[in-house]
Every structure is written in C-alpha cells, then in structure tokens.
Amino acid sequence: MPVALQAWLAWLTPRNTVVLFLLLVAVNLLAPFHADDYFQQLLLRGDSLLQRGGDGSLAGLFSFVDDNPQHRGQMQAYGVLPWFTAGDFYFRFWRPLAELSHLLDYRLLPGNAAFAHAHSIAWFLLLAAVVYRLARQTLGEDKKLLWLALAIFMLDGQHVATIHWIANRNALIAAVFSLAALSCHIHWRTSGRWHCLPLALLLLAASLLASESALAVGIYLFCYAVLLDRAGPRRGFASLLPYALLVTGWLLVYRQLDFGVGPAAGLYINPLHDPGAYLLAVLQRLPVYFAAALLPVPAGLSWGGGQWLSLLVVTISAVFMLAVLAAGRRVLASDRVLLFWFAGGVLSVLPVCSTLAQDRLALMQSVGMDLAIALLVYRLSWQPQRYAAMSLPFKSSLPALLLVIHLLLSPLHLLAGSWYMTLASHAIKDRALGLAANGELAGRHLLVLSMPIGEAVALLGIRRFYYYDLPASFLWLASDEQPLQWQQLADGRLQVHKPQGFASGHEAAFGEPCDGCFYPGRQIRSGAFVLQIEALQERRPASVLLTAPGNTLWLERYGQETLQPLN
C-alpha cells in the first residue's frame, strides 16, 4: 500500500473522522429548505392551503397525495400535481416518529433551516455510533479495522442527499433504531441474554414508526440467521419469528389507517398490486444501486438523462455487478462475516426498488457495503494469508484502489455534493421568488409551457413560505426534458404538441396512462384552465388544445423568460 495512503489511514482516528465529516457537510447549514420541506413547514405553522392530516398522522407531514378528489383537484389547480396525473395515483406514509422530530424543530426554532439541518446531521452522527458498535460486534476489536470501517461509512459521498434533505430525515431516524435493533439481536444471539429481545423489538417498532425504510433491516436479520447465528440457520430462523409478528402487526395497522401507495405504476410501484412491474424494477435498479455503492457515481444517473442513457447505465451496471460477483465468489464463500455484510448491503435495497433509484434511499445499503469494503481491505492488507490460495483480480492493488475510491474520491463527493445541493436549493428558491414580484400574481392565473418537475411542484410551497402571493391557479404543461411545439390560434387558445407524448419520461412518475384514460376529445380541467386532448401517442396525450382564463400571465420556458400577458 502506498505510504501516502498509510499515513492517511493513520490520521483517520474516530475523532479526526468526525471532525472531517463535519467540515465536509458544514455548508449544508447555509442551505434553505428544499422541495417537500416547504410544504411541511406550511403544515407546521398551520397554513390552511393544501391542508393535510386527519388520517392517523400527527400533522400530515408525509400525507403527500391522498385519494380525495377534492384534495387532488386543489393540488392540480396550484400545479403541485400535473394535469395528466393518473386517477389512482396517491401515496401517503405513516411516520409519526419522524413527524415528532420536525415538530420539535418547529417548537424550538420555527422555520429555521440551519437548525433543522443541524438536527439531521446529529442523527447521522448517532447513526455512525450505532454502525461503529455493529462493526465491533461482527468485525472484532482491532482498532485499525474499526477505524477504517467508521471512516469509509462516515465519508461516503452517497450520503449527501440523505443528510441534506430535511424531509428525508425519516430515513436517518429509521436507520438508527433499526440498526440498534440488529445490534441488540446480535447481542442476544451471542450472549444468550433474553432481555435483549424485547429491547430489539421496541427499537424495531420505533424504526417502523419513523419510516418504511426500516424494513430493510429484515434483510440483515435474515442474513445473520443464515450465516452467523451460532445456533445454526434453523434456530436462527426461529429467532426471527417475534420480528415477523411485529412487522405483520405494523402492516395491518398501516393498511387499516389507509396509508400506502396507489396501484398506479408511477413514482412508487405497489408490489402487491403489480408484482410484475416491481420485479422488472428490481432487475433494473438493483445493479444500479450495486454499482453506486462501489463506484463514485450517483444512482440517479440511471434515470436522469433520458431513455438511452438510462438503458446504457443499467446495462453497464448489470455487467459490472455480474463481473464482481463472479470474481469474488470464492472470497465471499470463504468468509462468512464478509458475506454477511456484503449480502445484507446488496439485498437491503429490495424495499426501495419500488421507486426511482436515488442515493438518498441507499442508506441501509451503504452500511453493509461500507463495512464489507473495510473488511476486504483489511484482510488483503493486514491478513494476506487469508486469501493467499485464492485467485482475485488485481489482488495486490485492490486495497489501494478501494481506498482511493472510498477515502479520497468519496469524501470529495460528499463535499462537492453538499455544495451543489446547497447552491441548487438557493437557486430554486430564488427562481421561484423571482418569477414575479410580490403582489404581481394576485388574482391572476399563471401558465408555464415547459418547466422542470421538481421546481414546478415546489413553486407554490416556496412562494407561500416566504409570504409571497400566489396565482389564482397555476398550470405547467410539461417538464423541460423534451421539446414542445406550439402555436396560438386566432381565438386565443394554444395548440401544444409533444412528439413523445405527455406523461412520458420523468413525467411518468405521476402514473403510467392506462387503456382508455386518455382519448381524443376528452376535456381535462386543471384549476381555471381547460385542456382538450386532440391526439395520442401510445396511450399518452400528444397534442392538446389549451383554453386559458382571462388575466393569464405566461411564459414558454421557466427561468429563461419574463412573464407576459396571454393575449
């Protein structure tokens, strides 16, 4: 191993790692709120616009879209939902413990983004402590190995969005409690102390009340029962029965309260309603998550650049995954601890494969993969005799390569990603407030032909949070990923054509069109606007005739033009 890397490893004590981590993410404290954060802030301060709740949640902070037609119509009128949203598209989550954390923010420092960011960072530090305990329980007491595992996990650039996005704190809280439950389970199975079981169940219950992502810990419990339980797989499986009963009870209550996602295969796929679509999503997204865990590339690259780039990324990721598994099969088969963390990391993304691949959803995966990477580097560097008889590609240079990726490039990713998301959040806020001066939209209607989805659905929340006026209704026709063709007719109506069809690409996140959902001649009312479908492209509206109300301000492309009256 190069001397420089050895010196870098020697410097990365737990204290220095924590200090470095805080320096890398400190810029997040300067960031404003982002996306869903604004709507949660409005609910916390009791704003009557788009009110939620009354469904078993504490404040409706995660009741994003329900199946109430009146609520959906209101959200479409303000552009929070696009006009082509599928009729059975909804998703709302039961996360009371996560809601309590946001309520605490609001009680202590209302509307203060810096404090909320600091709160999320504190949860990540607590998570790092739990991961360190798990490393001690499974990897041994060698400080060199434990410090390496902690550094790789804390400096993982894949955690950028998880830490930055305040509304995503639920994943951090769920990871803390679910992994603490795993730690208690391991202590029970190794020491035989039965009092650890009720504590593990209590922690698991808390994690489920924070986020559905806690279900991923079931993968780690399963892998532990198969690979590491001292009583053997049969008794190991039997020890999982209390957890299975707890999760079953939670699911029954969850469904009784009508939380979950609708059958529309859009942003979220319901595996129970459409197992085929879910299986296809797993085949596409599992390799992407695998590649993102080992290489400094974001998982979102698989859907952020168009259909052909997506296909290319998924194909390369699948080939990479198969190559790694083939090359490392003998090493994994010979080392049960390594296999436990590796298999747990790879498979723990199965629950989140129900939605688009995103780094912010890979937190539970990163625990297993980062500990597996640390253990592999340690074995190859300080216990080379362990794999001496096994063929492994680049065996001599592999530790250095992994350390360069995960202790040099990954921290840079963490730093650059923190700056990027901070600057992007400021830019999104500034564009929303700079769209029109305060008072300019009062009593008027707003039309934007082409606008990024993320900014379109957040426009209302941002302007409302900063006490700017809102239009009487707001319509955005399409995202800016595909060009539009349009012309204004003599009677003032707009004829807009999208060759690939509306509700395609990223827009399909709001539900795939069903047979008969759209047809020529159908009229759709969105607030004060009326859209008449003229032609279809593979079940999707491809040409629409738009009737806008009087007193409408409009622009063709968001952020590049000045609002003008629509004549």
Coordinates of C-alpha atoms in Angstrom, one line a residue, residues 83 447 475 477 485-498 502 521-525 529-535 541-548:
W83 CA -52.9 17.8 -15.2
L447 CA -49.2 29.3 -17.3
L475 CA -50.7 25.2 -14.9
L477 CA -47.9 21.6 -19.3
Q485 CA -44.2 22.6 -30.5
W486 CA -46.9 25.2 -30.0
Q487 CA -48.9 27.9 -31.7
Q488 CA -51.5 30.4 -30.6
L489 CA -54.8 30.2 -32.6
A490 CA -56.9 33.2 -33.7
D491 CA -59.3 32.7 -30.8
G492 CA -56.5 32.9 -28.2
R493 CA -56.3 29.2 -27.5
L494 CA -52.9 27.4 -27.5
Q495 CA -52.3 24.3 -29.5
V496 CA -49.4 22.4 -28.0
H497 CA -47.8 19.2 -29.4
K498 CA -45.3 16.9 -27.7
F502 CA -47.1 14.0 -22.3
G521 CA -61.9 14.9 -27.4
R522 CA -61.6 14.4 -23.6
Q523 CA -61.5 17.6 -21.7
I524 CA -59.5 17.9 -18.5
R525 CA -60.0 20.9 -16.1
F529 CA -57.6 26.0 -17.4
V530 CA -59.2 23.5 -19.7
L531 CA -57.2 21.1 -21.9
Q532 CA -58.8 19.2 -24.7
I533 CA -56.9 16.1 -26.0
E534 CA -56.6 16.1 -29.8
A535 CA -54.2 13.2 -30.5
P541 CA -51.7 12.7 -24.9
A542 CA -49.5 14.0 -27.7
S543 CA -51.5 17.1 -28.8
V544 CA -53.7 19.3 -26.6
L545 CA -55.8 22.4 -27.2
L546 CA -55.5 24.7 -24.2
T547 CA -58.1 27.3 -23.2
A548 CA -56.7 29.7 -20.6

